[in-house]
Amino acid sequence: MQVLTVGNVFTGGVLLRILMLVYGLWQDAHMTVKYTDIDYHVFTDAARSVWMGGSPYERSTYRYTPLLAWLLTPNVWLHPVFGKCVFILCDCLVGWLIVRILAARKLSDYKCAVYSALWMLNPYVANISTRGSAESVVCACVMAVLYEVQQKRIARGSVLFGLAVHLKIYPIIYAVPLLVVLSDTNFGSSARNQTVSQQMLDRVISWFNVHRAMFFVISASVFFALNVAMYAVYGMEFVDETYVYHVSRKDHRHNYSMWFLPIYLQFYSPTSLLMGLVSFVPQALAVAVLGVSFNSDLYFAAFTQTFAFVAYNKVCTAQYFIWYMCILPVVWPYSKMGFVQASLVVGVWVLSQALYLQQAYKLEFLGQNTFEWLWVAGAGIFVANNWILAQVVAKQRVVSVFDGGKELKVKKAQ
């Protein structure tokens, strides 16, 4: 009897989340250190404001779309745990999409179970959703977008992409590989007999094909329609808190980013805003290059883009790791990395964060001044993440999502 099946993985994953949810309720009631993420209380307070006819932005530090507050209004009139159940449901939806993607890439049922377990049976992932972080909602939208494009359902993918970018701005980075992959070649347009000059002209014109036009028009329409609707209700407050804030964001709290200390030391100086804006330059370059380089393998392009985006971001917290963890199970099957090297990569990833958390513990709980060591640890995380990304790229087989799982020799990662 085979134990590791998709059904068993999902059963185990659901049970894991239920147990962690129940334990979290107990810890919140009996221990000084709470299980529930502070953001969940922010969501609930914003939902209460909406339910009472006010604005979600009446709750300070609410920096999200009002849709999230509306979605969580049952926290107020039904039960405070409702939102966590929604996040767990989205968490499981991501797992289901992983299985669907792997099956579409012609992996066996056993391998689908093995790789989906990386998400469904991952206690780190389960912890994020059961603590009340909303990242699983965005992850579900992102995975659905990639899956729909893989299935050549452009209209659905476009709608979901517009929604995903509205929920959280970072998925806009996937526009690069998505637009590149929506070529006439991938979507079945027939070639014509042409002269060399006509072929060159056609290559330029082909960038404006019907597939890309459809994706752009639909996704942009959904994004702007949602934004116009939110603006009509909440005005500039919505724009400032949901979008402008994240561009000019300056976090005074320590976080994994190596940009933290320089910005912190110059917090009340115009220099700190300049630092925050300058930090976007290497981040944007890395994300764009990776998106173009691996566009044929849409999932690997998205994974490398997200990993680089998080590594180079001026603010980095533990929840952000979920953004690329949801894509990892659908790219790992095509890695040539051996067990020893994979263990080393994971070990470096864990160790770099452990060293940071050691200094953070001394600062937060022991009251020691470890700011400089925190910066060193943050720089160590940055270096470690760049090394990890280089190892992953070097050992990856680039496989098109449209060719039945065949490796693309000419675009193999170097």
mmCIF file with all atom_site columns, N, CA, C and O in Angstrom, residues 337-361:
data_model
loop_
_atom_site.group_PDB
_atom_site.id
_atom_site.type_symbol
_atom_site.label_atom_id
_atom_site.label_alt_id
_atom_site.label_comp_id
_atom_site.label_asym_id
_atom_site.label_entity_id
_atom_site.label_seq_id
_atom_site.pdbx_PDB_ins_code
_atom_site.Cartn_x
_atom_site.Cartn_y
_atom_site.Cartn_z
_atom_site.occupancy
_atom_site.B_iso_or_equiv
_atom_site.pdbx_formal_charge
_atom_site.auth_seq_id
_atom_site.auth_comp_id
_atom_site.auth_asym_id
_atom_site.auth_atom_id
_atom_site.pdbx_PDB_model_num
ATOM 1   N N  . MET A 1 337 ? 20.294 19.361 -8.879 1.00 0.00 ? 337 MET A N  1
ATOM 2   C CA . MET A 1 337 ? 21.029 19.471 -7.632 1.00 0.00 ? 337 MET A CA 1
ATOM 3   C C  . MET A 1 337 ? 20.932 18.162 -6.852 1.00 0.00 ? 337 MET A C  1
ATOM 4   O O  . MET A 1 337 ? 19.843 17.640 -6.625 1.00 0.00 ? 337 MET A O  1
ATOM 5   N N  . GLY A 1 338 ? 22.056 17.624 -6.425 1.00 0.00 ? 338 GLY A N  1
ATOM 6   C CA . GLY A 1 338 ? 22.076 16.402 -5.645 1.00 0.00 ? 338 GLY A CA 1
ATOM 7   C C  . GLY A 1 338 ? 21.674 16.638 -4.200 1.00 0.00 ? 338 GLY A C  1
ATOM 8   O O  . GLY A 1 338 ? 21.526 17.786 -3.752 1.00 0.00 ? 338 GLY A O  1
ATOM 9   N N  . PHE A 1 339 ? 21.533 15.562 -3.452 1.00 0.00 ? 339 PHE A N  1
ATOM 10  C CA . PHE A 1 339 ? 21.073 15.654 -2.068 1.00 0.00 ? 339 PHE A CA 1
ATOM 11  C C  . PHE A 1 339 ? 22.030 16.483 -1.219 1.00 0.00 ? 339 PHE A C  1
ATOM 12  O O  . PHE A 1 339 ? 21.602 17.325 -0.418 1.00 0.00 ? 339 PHE A O  1
ATOM 13  N N  . VAL A 1 340 ? 23.331 16.244 -1.379 1.00 0.00 ? 340 VAL A N  1
ATOM 14  C CA . VAL A 1 340 ? 24.324 16.950 -0.567 1.00 0.00 ? 340 VAL A CA 1
ATOM 15  C C  . VAL A 1 340 ? 24.295 18.448 -0.850 1.00 0.00 ? 340 VAL A C  1
ATOM 16  O O  . VAL A 1 340 ? 24.260 19.275 0.075  1.00 0.00 ? 340 VAL A O  1
ATOM 17  N N  . GLN A 1 341 ? 24.273 18.812 -2.141 1.00 0.00 ? 341 GLN A N  1
ATOM 18  C CA . GLN A 1 341 ? 24.259 20.226 -2.486 1.00 0.00 ? 341 GLN A CA 1
ATOM 19  C C  . GLN A 1 341 ? 22.950 20.882 -2.071 1.00 0.00 ? 341 GLN A C  1
ATOM 20  O O  . GLN A 1 341 ? 22.946 22.023 -1.584 1.00 0.00 ? 341 GLN A O  1
ATOM 21  N N  . ALA A 1 342 ? 21.831 20.179 -2.254 1.00 0.00 ? 342 ALA A N  1
ATOM 22  C CA . ALA A 1 342 ? 20.538 20.718 -1.834 1.00 0.00 ? 342 ALA A CA 1
ATOM 23  C C  . ALA A 1 342 ? 20.508 20.950 -0.328 1.00 0.00 ? 342 ALA A C  1
ATOM 24  O O  . ALA A 1 342 ? 19.996 21.966 0.155  1.00 0.00 ? 342 ALA A O  1
ATOM 25  N N  . SER A 1 343 ? 21.072 20.002 0.415  1.00 0.00 ? 343 SER A N  1
ATOM 26  C CA . SER A 1 343 ? 21.135 20.137 1.876  1.00 0.00 ? 343 SER A CA 1
ATOM 27  C C  . SER A 1 343 ? 21.990 21.330 2.271  1.00 0.00 ? 343 SER A C  1
ATOM 28  O O  . SER A 1 343 ? 21.673 22.066 3.215  1.00 0.00 ? 343 SER A O  1
ATOM 29  N N  . LEU A 1 344 ? 23.084 21.536 1.537  1.00 0.00 ? 344 LEU A N  1
ATOM 30  C CA . LEU A 1 344 ? 23.961 22.674 1.809  1.00 0.00 ? 344 LEU A CA 1
ATOM 31  C C  . LEU A 1 344 ? 23.232 23.992 1.550  1.00 0.00 ? 344 LEU A C  1
ATOM 32  O O  . LEU A 1 344 ? 23.324 24.933 2.354  1.00 0.00 ? 344 LEU A O  1
ATOM 33  N N  . VAL A 1 345 ? 22.501 24.057 0.438  1.00 0.00 ? 345 VAL A N  1
ATOM 34  C CA . VAL A 1 345 ? 21.747 25.268 0.099  1.00 0.00 ? 345 VAL A CA 1
ATOM 35  C C  . VAL A 1 345 ? 20.704 25.580 1.166  1.00 0.00 ? 345 VAL A C  1
ATOM 36  O O  . VAL A 1 345 ? 20.590 26.722 1.637  1.00 0.00 ? 345 VAL A O  1
ATOM 37  N N  . VAL A 1 346 ? 19.935 24.568 1.548  1.00 0.00 ? 346 VAL A N  1
ATOM 38  C CA . VAL A 1 346 ? 18.922 24.765 2.595  1.00 0.00 ? 346 VAL A CA 1
ATOM 39  C C  . VAL A 1 346 ? 19.590 25.143 3.919  1.00 0.00 ? 346 VAL A C  1
ATOM 40  O O  . VAL A 1 346 ? 19.107 26.017 4.650  1.00 0.00 ? 346 VAL A O  1
ATOM 41  N N  . GLY A 1 347 ? 20.716 24.491 4.220  1.00 0.00 ? 347 GLY A N  1
ATOM 42  C CA . GLY A 1 347 ? 21.429 24.784 5.456  1.00 0.00 ? 347 GLY A CA 1
ATOM 43  C C  . GLY A 1 347 ? 21.919 26.218 5.523  1.00 0.00 ? 347 GLY A C  1
ATOM 44  O O  . GLY A 1 347 ? 21.814 26.881 6.562  1.00 0.00 ? 347 GLY A O  1
ATOM 45  N N  . VAL A 1 348 ? 22.465 26.722 4.410  1.00 0.00 ? 348 VAL A N  1
ATOM 46  C CA . VAL A 1 348 ? 22.921 28.115 4.358  1.00 0.00 ? 348 VAL A CA 1
ATOM 47  C C  . VAL A 1 348 ? 21.745 29.063 4.537  1.00 0.00 ? 348 VAL A C  1
ATOM 48  O O  . VAL A 1 348 ? 21.847 30.081 5.248  1.00 0.00 ? 348 VAL A O  1
ATOM 49  N N  . TRP A 1 349 ? 20.617 28.746 3.907  1.00 0.00 ? 349 TRP A N  1
ATOM 50  C CA . TRP A 1 349 ? 19.407 29.578 4.024  1.00 0.00 ? 349 TRP A CA 1
ATOM 51  C C  . TRP A 1 349 ? 18.946 29.657 5.481  1.00 0.00 ? 349 TRP A C  1
ATOM 52  O O  . TRP A 1 349 ? 18.645 30.741 5.996  1.00 0.00 ? 349 TRP A O  1
ATOM 53  N N  . VAL A 1 350 ? 18.911 28.512 6.159  1.00 0.00 ? 350 VAL A N  1
ATOM 54  C CA . VAL A 1 350 ? 18.453 28.464 7.554  1.00 0.00 ? 350 VAL A CA 1
ATOM 55  C C  . VAL A 1 350 ? 19.473 29.119 8.486  1.00 0.00 ? 350 VAL A C  1
ATOM 56  O O  . VAL A 1 350 ? 19.117 29.913 9.359  1.00 0.00 ? 350 VAL A O  1
ATOM 57  N N  . LEU A 1 351 ? 20.760 28.798 8.293  1.00 0.00 ? 351 LEU A N  1
ATOM 58  C CA . LEU A 1 351 ? 21.795 29.317 9.172  1.00 0.00 ? 351 LEU A CA 1
ATOM 59  C C  . LEU A 1 351 ? 21.900 30.835 9.104  1.00 0.00 ? 351 LEU A C  1
ATOM 60  O O  . LEU A 1 351 ? 22.077 31.504 10.130 1.00 0.00 ? 351 LEU A O  1
ATOM 61  N N  . SER A 1 352 ? 21.790 31.381 7.905  1.00 0.00 ? 352 SER A N  1
ATOM 62  C CA . SER A 1 352 ? 21.899 32.837 7.763  1.00 0.00 ? 352 SER A CA 1
ATOM 63  C C  . SER A 1 352 ? 20.796 33.549 8.542  1.00 0.00 ? 352 SER A C  1
ATOM 64  O O  . SER A 1 352 ? 21.038 34.594 9.162  1.00 0.00 ? 352 SER A O  1
ATOM 65  N N  . GLN A 1 353 ? 19.609 32.968 8.542  1.00 0.00 ? 353 GLN A N  1
ATOM 66  C CA . GLN A 1 353 ? 18.509 33.567 9.299  1.00 0.00 ? 353 GLN A CA 1
ATOM 67  C C  . GLN A 1 353 ? 18.662 33.331 10.797 1.00 0.00 ? 353 GLN A C  1
ATOM 68  O O  . GLN A 1 353 ? 18.314 34.189 11.619 1.00 0.00 ? 353 GLN A O  1
ATOM 69  N N  . ALA A 1 354 ? 19.182 32.164 11.159 1.00 0.00 ? 354 ALA A N  1
ATOM 70  C CA . ALA A 1 354 ? 19.384 31.856 12.580 1.00 0.00 ? 354 ALA A CA 1
ATOM 71  C C  . ALA A 1 354 ? 20.367 32.836 13.214 1.00 0.00 ? 354 ALA A C  1
ATOM 72  O O  . ALA A 1 354 ? 20.165 33.288 14.359 1.00 0.00 ? 354 ALA A O  1
ATOM 73  N N  . LEU A 1 355 ? 21.434 33.167 12.495 1.00 0.00 ? 355 LEU A N  1
ATOM 74  C CA . LEU A 1 355 ? 22.414 34.126 13.009 1.00 0.00 ? 355 LEU A CA 1
ATOM 75  C C  . LEU A 1 355 ? 21.776 35.498 13.200 1.00 0.00 ? 355 LEU A C  1
ATOM 76  O O  . LEU A 1 355 ? 22.077 36.207 14.170 1.00 0.00 ? 355 LEU A O  1
ATOM 77  N N  . TYR A 1 356 ? 20.892 35.870 12.277 1.00 0.00 ? 356 TYR A N  1
ATOM 78  C CA . TYR A 1 356 ? 20.189 37.146 12.416 1.00 0.00 ? 356 TYR A CA 1
ATOM 79  C C  . TYR A 1 356 ? 19.260 37.111 13.628 1.00 0.00 ? 356 TYR A C  1
ATOM 80  O O  . TYR A 1 356 ? 19.239 38.051 14.443 1.00 0.00 ? 356 TYR A O  1
ATOM 81  N N  . LEU A 1 357 ? 18.487 36.039 13.760 1.00 0.00 ? 357 LEU A N  1
ATOM 82  C CA . LEU A 1 357 ? 17.524 35.938 14.853 1.00 0.00 ? 357 LEU A CA 1
ATOM 83  C C  . LEU A 1 357 ? 18.216 35.914 16.215 1.00 0.00 ? 357 LEU A C  1
ATOM 84  O O  . LEU A 1 357 ? 17.647 36.374 17.212 1.00 0.00 ? 357 LEU A O  1
ATOM 85  N N  . GLN A 1 358 ? 19.425 35.386 16.265 1.00 0.00 ? 358 GLN A N  1
ATOM 86  C CA . GLN A 1 358 ? 20.187 35.406 17.505 1.00 0.00 ? 358 GLN A CA 1
ATOM 87  C C  . GLN A 1 358 ? 20.432 36.848 17.961 1.00 0.00 ? 358 GLN A C  1
ATOM 88  O O  . GLN A 1 358 ? 20.252 37.185 19.142 1.00 0.00 ? 358 GLN A O  1
ATOM 89  N N  . GLN A 1 359 ? 20.851 37.698 17.031 1.00 0.00 ? 359 GLN A N  1
ATOM 90  C CA . GLN A 1 359 ? 21.083 39.105 17.363 1.00 0.00 ? 359 GLN A CA 1
ATOM 91  C C  . GLN A 1 359 ? 19.779 39.835 17.653 1.00 0.00 ? 359 GLN A C  1
ATOM 92  O O  . GLN A 1 359 ? 19.728 40.699 18.544 1.00 0.00 ? 359 GLN A O  1
ATOM 93  N N  . ALA A 1 360 ? 18.720 39.472 16.927 1.00 0.00 ? 360 ALA A N  1
ATOM 94  C CA . ALA A 1 360 ? 17.411 40.091 17.157 1.00 0.00 ? 360 ALA A CA 1
ATOM 95  C C  . ALA A 1 360 ? 16.889 39.748 18.550 1.00 0.00 ? 360 ALA A C  1
ATOM 96  O O  . ALA A 1 360 ? 16.281 40.586 19.233 1.00 0.00 ? 360 ALA A O  1
ATOM 97  N N  . TYR A 1 361 ? 17.118 38.508 18.977 1.00 0.00 ? 361 TYR A N  1
ATOM 98  C CA . TYR A 1 361 ? 16.704 38.082 20.328 1.00 0.00 ? 361 TYR A CA 1
ATOM 99  C C  . TYR A 1 361 ? 17.430 38.897 21.399 1.00 0.00 ? 361 TYR A C  1
ATOM 100 O O  . TYR A 1 361 ? 16.819 39.346 22.378 1.00 0.00 ? 361 TYR A O  1
#
